[in-house]
Coordinates of C-alpha atoms in Angstrom, one line a residue:
Chain A
M25 CA 25.5 107.8 -37.3
L26 CA 26.9 109.3 -40.4
I27 CA 29.1 107.4 -42.8
L28 CA 30.9 109.3 -45.5
H29 CA 33.0 108.0 -48.3
C30 CA 36.4 109.7 -48.5
P31 CA 37.1 110.5 -52.1
H32 CA 40.8 110.7 -51.4
C33 CA 41.5 107.3 -49.8
G34 CA 38.3 105.4 -50.7
V35 CA 37.5 104.6 -47.1
D36 CA 33.8 104.6 -45.9
A37 CA 34.7 106.6 -42.8
E38 CA 32.4 106.6 -39.8
E39 CA 31.6 110.1 -38.3
T40 CA 34.0 109.8 -35.4
E41 CA 36.9 109.4 -37.8
L42 CA 36.1 112.7 -39.4
A43 CA 36.4 116.4 -38.4
P44 CA 33.6 118.7 -39.5
G45 CA 34.7 121.9 -41.4
G46 CA 31.5 123.9 -41.7
E47 CA 29.7 125.0 -44.8
A48 CA 31.3 124.3 -48.2
H49 CA 31.7 126.5 -51.2
L50 CA 32.1 129.8 -49.4
K51 CA 33.5 132.6 -51.5
R52 CA 36.2 134.5 -49.6
F53 CA 35.9 138.3 -49.3
G54 CA 39.2 139.8 -48.0
P55 CA 40.9 143.1 -48.3
G56 CA 39.2 145.5 -50.6
S57 CA 35.7 144.0 -50.1
S58 CA 32.8 146.0 -48.7
D59 CA 31.9 145.7 -45.0
A60 CA 28.6 143.9 -45.9
E61 CA 30.5 141.3 -48.0
F62 CA 33.1 140.7 -45.4
E63 CA 30.4 140.3 -42.7
S64 CA 28.5 137.9 -44.9
Y65 CA 31.7 135.9 -45.6
L66 CA 32.5 135.7 -41.9
F67 CA 29.1 135.1 -40.3
H68 CA 26.3 134.3 -42.7
R69 CA 25.8 130.6 -42.9
E70 CA 23.1 128.4 -44.3
N71 CA 21.2 126.3 -41.8
P72 CA 18.8 124.3 -44.1
R73 CA 16.4 121.6 -43.3
G74 CA 17.3 119.3 -46.3
V75 CA 20.0 119.5 -48.8
H76 CA 23.3 120.9 -47.5
F77 CA 26.9 121.0 -48.6
E78 CA 29.6 120.6 -45.9
R79 CA 33.3 120.4 -45.6
W80 CA 34.8 117.4 -43.8
R81 CA 38.3 116.3 -43.1
H82 CA 39.3 112.7 -42.8
A83 CA 41.2 113.6 -39.7
F84 CA 42.1 110.2 -38.3
G85 CA 42.7 108.7 -41.8
C86 CA 44.4 110.3 -44.8
G87 CA 44.0 113.8 -43.4
K88 CA 42.5 115.3 -46.6
W89 CA 39.5 117.6 -47.0
F90 CA 36.4 116.7 -48.9
I91 CA 32.9 118.0 -49.4
A92 CA 29.8 116.0 -48.6
A93 CA 26.4 116.7 -50.1
R94 CA 23.8 115.4 -47.7
A95 CA 20.4 115.9 -46.2
T96 CA 20.3 117.4 -42.7
D97 CA 16.9 116.0 -41.9
T98 CA 17.4 112.4 -42.9
L99 CA 21.3 112.0 -42.8
E100 CA 21.0 110.7 -46.3
V101 CA 24.3 111.3 -48.2
F102 CA 24.0 112.2 -51.9
G103 CA 27.7 112.0 -52.6
T104 CA 31.2 113.3 -51.7
Y105 CA 33.9 114.9 -53.7
R106 CA 37.3 116.5 -53.3
A107 CA 37.5 119.9 -51.6
Q108 CA 39.6 121.1 -54.6
T109 CA 36.3 121.5 -56.5
A110 CA 34.8 125.0 -56.9
A111 CA 31.2 123.9 -57.4
P112 CA 29.3 120.6 -56.9
P113 CA 30.0 118.3 -59.9
Q114 CA 27.1 117.5 -62.2
D115 CA 26.8 113.9 -61.1
I116 CA 26.3 115.0 -57.5
R117 CA 23.6 117.5 -58.6
D118 CA 21.9 114.8 -60.6
A119 CA 21.9 112.5 -57.6
I120 CA 20.3 115.2 -55.4
T121 CA 17.7 116.0 -58.1
A122 CA 16.8 112.4 -58.4
K123 CA 16.1 112.1 -54.7
R124 CA 14.9 115.7 -53.9
P125 CA 13.3 117.3 -57.0
G126 CA 13.2 121.1 -56.7
W127 CA 16.0 121.3 -54.2
A128 CA 17.7 124.6 -53.7
W129 CA 20.8 125.7 -51.7
R130 CA 22.1 129.3 -51.8
D131 CA 22.2 130.0 -55.6
L132 CA 22.3 126.4 -56.6
A133 CA 19.3 124.4 -57.7
Chain B
M15 CA 76.1 106.5 -30.2
S16 CA 73.4 105.7 -27.7
E17 CA 71.2 102.7 -28.2
P18 CA 67.7 103.2 -29.6
V19 CA 65.1 102.3 -27.1
S20 CA 61.5 101.6 -27.9
A21 CA 58.7 103.4 -26.1
L22 CA 57.7 100.6 -23.7
D23 CA 60.8 98.5 -23.8
G24 CA 59.1 95.6 -25.3
A25 CA 56.1 95.4 -22.9
A26 CA 53.9 92.4 -23.7
C27 CA 50.8 90.7 -22.3
E28 CA 48.8 87.5 -23.0
G29 CA 45.1 87.6 -23.4
F30 CA 43.0 85.8 -25.9
A31 CA 45.5 87.5 -28.3
R32 CA 49.1 88.3 -27.6
V33 CA 49.9 92.0 -27.5
A34 CA 53.6 93.0 -27.7
E35 CA 55.4 96.2 -28.2
Q36 CA 58.1 95.8 -30.7
G37 CA 61.7 97.0 -30.7
P38 CA 62.8 100.1 -32.7
R39 CA 61.7 100.0 -36.3
G40 CA 63.0 102.5 -38.9
M41 CA 60.2 104.5 -40.4
I42 CA 60.6 107.2 -43.0
T43 CA 57.9 109.5 -44.2
L44 CA 58.0 110.2 -47.9
R45 CA 55.7 112.8 -49.4
G46 CA 55.5 113.7 -53.0
D47 CA 53.7 112.9 -56.2
L48 CA 53.2 109.1 -55.9
A49 CA 52.8 108.9 -59.7
S50 CA 56.3 110.2 -60.2
V51 CA 58.9 107.6 -61.3
A52 CA 61.6 109.2 -59.1
V53 CA 59.4 108.9 -56.0
K54 CA 58.6 105.3 -56.8
N55 CA 62.2 104.4 -57.4
A56 CA 63.4 106.2 -54.3
A57 CA 60.8 104.3 -52.2
T58 CA 61.2 100.8 -53.7
G59 CA 65.0 101.2 -53.9
V60 CA 65.3 101.6 -50.1
A61 CA 62.4 99.3 -49.0
G62 CA 63.0 96.5 -51.5
V63 CA 59.3 95.7 -51.8
D64 CA 56.6 96.4 -54.5
F65 CA 55.2 99.9 -54.7
P66 CA 51.8 100.0 -52.9
G67 CA 48.6 101.1 -54.5
Q68 CA 45.8 102.9 -52.7
R69 CA 45.5 101.7 -49.1
E70 CA 48.0 98.9 -49.7
C71 CA 50.9 97.9 -47.5
H72 CA 53.6 95.6 -48.6
V73 CA 55.7 94.2 -45.7
V74 CA 58.5 91.6 -45.7
G75 CA 60.1 91.3 -42.3
E76 CA 61.2 94.7 -41.1
R77 CA 61.0 96.2 -44.6
G78 CA 57.9 97.6 -46.1
L79 CA 56.1 100.3 -47.9
A80 CA 52.7 101.6 -46.8
W81 CA 50.3 103.9 -48.6
M82 CA 49.4 106.6 -46.0
S83 CA 47.5 109.2 -48.1
P84 CA 47.4 110.2 -51.8
D85 CA 50.7 112.0 -51.4
E86 CA 52.4 110.1 -48.5
L87 CA 54.2 106.9 -48.1
M88 CA 55.7 105.2 -45.0
V89 CA 58.9 103.4 -45.7
M90 CA 59.8 100.8 -43.1
L91 CA 63.3 99.3 -42.7
P92 CA 65.7 98.2 -39.9
H93 CA 66.3 101.1 -37.5
A94 CA 70.1 101.2 -38.1
E95 CA 69.7 101.7 -41.8
V96 CA 67.6 104.9 -41.5
P97 CA 70.3 107.6 -41.8
A98 CA 71.8 106.0 -44.9
A99 CA 68.4 105.5 -46.4
V100 CA 67.3 109.1 -45.8
A101 CA 70.5 110.3 -47.5
T102 CA 70.0 108.0 -50.5
M103 CA 66.3 109.0 -50.9
T104 CA 67.0 112.7 -50.5
G105 CA 69.7 112.4 -53.1
A106 CA 67.5 110.5 -55.5
L107 CA 64.8 113.1 -55.1
S108 CA 66.8 116.2 -55.6
G109 CA 64.9 118.5 -57.9
E110 CA 61.7 116.7 -57.2
H111 CA 59.0 118.4 -55.0
S112 CA 59.1 116.0 -52.1
L113 CA 59.8 115.5 -48.4
V114 CA 61.9 112.7 -46.7
A115 CA 61.8 112.7 -42.9
D116 CA 63.0 110.2 -40.4
V117 CA 60.0 109.6 -38.1
S118 CA 61.3 106.4 -36.4
D119 CA 61.5 107.8 -33.0
A120 CA 58.1 109.5 -33.2
R121 CA 56.3 106.1 -33.4
A122 CA 55.6 103.1 -31.3
L123 CA 55.0 99.7 -33.0
F124 CA 52.8 96.9 -31.6
R125 CA 52.1 93.4 -32.7
I126 CA 48.8 91.7 -32.0
E127 CA 48.9 88.0 -32.6
G128 CA 46.5 85.1 -32.3
P129 CA 43.2 83.9 -33.6
G130 CA 41.5 86.7 -31.7
A131 CA 43.6 89.5 -33.1
R132 CA 40.8 90.8 -35.4
E133 CA 38.5 91.0 -32.4
V134 CA 40.9 93.0 -30.4
L135 CA 41.1 95.7 -33.0
A136 CA 37.5 95.6 -33.9
K137 CA 36.6 96.5 -30.4
L138 CA 38.7 99.7 -30.6
A139 CA 38.5 101.0 -34.1
P140 CA 35.5 102.0 -36.3
V141 CA 36.6 99.7 -39.1
D142 CA 35.1 96.6 -40.7
L143 CA 37.6 93.9 -39.7
S144 CA 35.8 90.9 -41.2
P145 CA 38.2 88.7 -43.2
A146 CA 36.3 89.6 -46.3
A147 CA 36.9 93.4 -45.8
F148 CA 40.4 93.5 -44.3
A149 CA 43.1 91.2 -45.4
P150 CA 46.9 91.0 -45.6
G151 CA 48.3 93.7 -47.9
M152 CA 45.9 96.4 -46.7
I153 CA 46.6 99.3 -44.4
R154 CA 44.0 101.3 -42.5
R155 CA 44.7 104.6 -40.8
T156 CA 42.0 105.2 -38.2
R157 CA 41.5 106.0 -34.6
L158 CA 42.0 103.6 -31.6
A159 CA 39.6 104.9 -29.0
Q160 CA 40.8 108.5 -28.7
V161 CA 44.1 108.5 -30.6
P162 CA 45.2 108.1 -34.2
A163 CA 46.7 104.8 -35.3
A164 CA 47.4 102.7 -38.4
F165 CA 47.5 99.0 -38.7
W166 CA 48.1 96.3 -41.3
M167 CA 48.4 92.5 -41.3
A168 CA 51.8 90.8 -41.2
G169 CA 50.2 87.4 -41.5
A170 CA 46.8 85.6 -41.4
E171 CA 46.4 86.2 -37.7
T172 CA 49.0 88.9 -37.0
F173 CA 48.5 92.6 -37.0
E174 CA 51.1 95.3 -36.7
L175 CA 50.0 98.7 -35.4
V176 CA 51.7 102.0 -35.2
C177 CA 50.8 105.0 -33.1
F178 CA 52.5 108.1 -31.8
R179 CA 55.2 107.3 -29.2
S180 CA 53.7 109.8 -26.8
V181 CA 50.5 107.7 -26.5
A182 CA 52.2 104.3 -26.5
Q183 CA 51.2 103.5 -22.9
Y184 CA 47.6 104.5 -23.6
V185 CA 47.5 102.3 -26.7
F186 CA 49.1 99.3 -24.9
D187 CA 46.6 99.6 -22.1
L188 CA 43.7 99.8 -24.6
L189 CA 45.0 96.7 -26.4
K190 CA 45.6 94.8 -23.2
G191 CA 42.0 95.6 -22.0
A192 CA 40.5 94.6 -25.3
A193 CA 42.5 91.3 -25.3
A194 CA 41.7 90.5 -21.7
P195 CA 40.8 86.8 -21.1
G196 CA 37.0 86.4 -21.0
G197 CA 36.5 89.3 -23.4
E198 CA 36.2 87.1 -26.5
V199 CA 33.2 88.0 -28.7
G200 CA 33.6 85.2 -31.2
Y201 CA 32.1 87.3 -34.0
F202 CA 34.7 86.6 -36.7

């Protein structure tokens, strides 16, 4: 059972109240990009054992998108923040570092 | 003009809590910047109650204001007053990036009354309904079994619940089942 704090409405929402939105912080490659970039944007996803960043929507609640930083192996949640955030905020990164020193995810560490 | 009819025509049942579908209630969705003075005035002017903060719901009789999301309010008022209220609010918000929509007929409203009312909802929604966590003045949008719903307290032992009209029968059956005599849990 996963319980995530919605940063928009402040509810600690249980997993069944949320809709998963896949990997967070994808950079879009559209018209004008190379085939390799577009393929990567469409298909290449992280599947880590450990720290992961995911998009979630509070579908049965306020309806807003947010991003959760969590560990896939323990269901530990490091923090959540609004989806209108281009990169993980420093306090989230610090929280992860405190629990998982040496963590890495894509080009973040 | 034809008479407004509620979804289940006032269906009710008695269990360890009383579940009753309510008559038509005027509901207006107001979306916009909730920090804006014009939006606040438009909402409170029509509803006549205090402006709600995050996850708050102020209800007096049929009138009320509920915080639905960071940019959405639900304005409740008697059904007959809706057309005039929509016109008033739209006028007051001209030039403001906002939306005013009459959603009265899209919703069904239920009332769950009695000492066991908390238990009825706690069986159906993934929400902490202990008196310490959920009290009058709060609203919670969540799911009831498989459908979206929102509820708030209209008194110490009274909940009001809205869902989409298309699933009114489903929600009534859920509440009826959860309130069936002999199903008391006695947790709260």
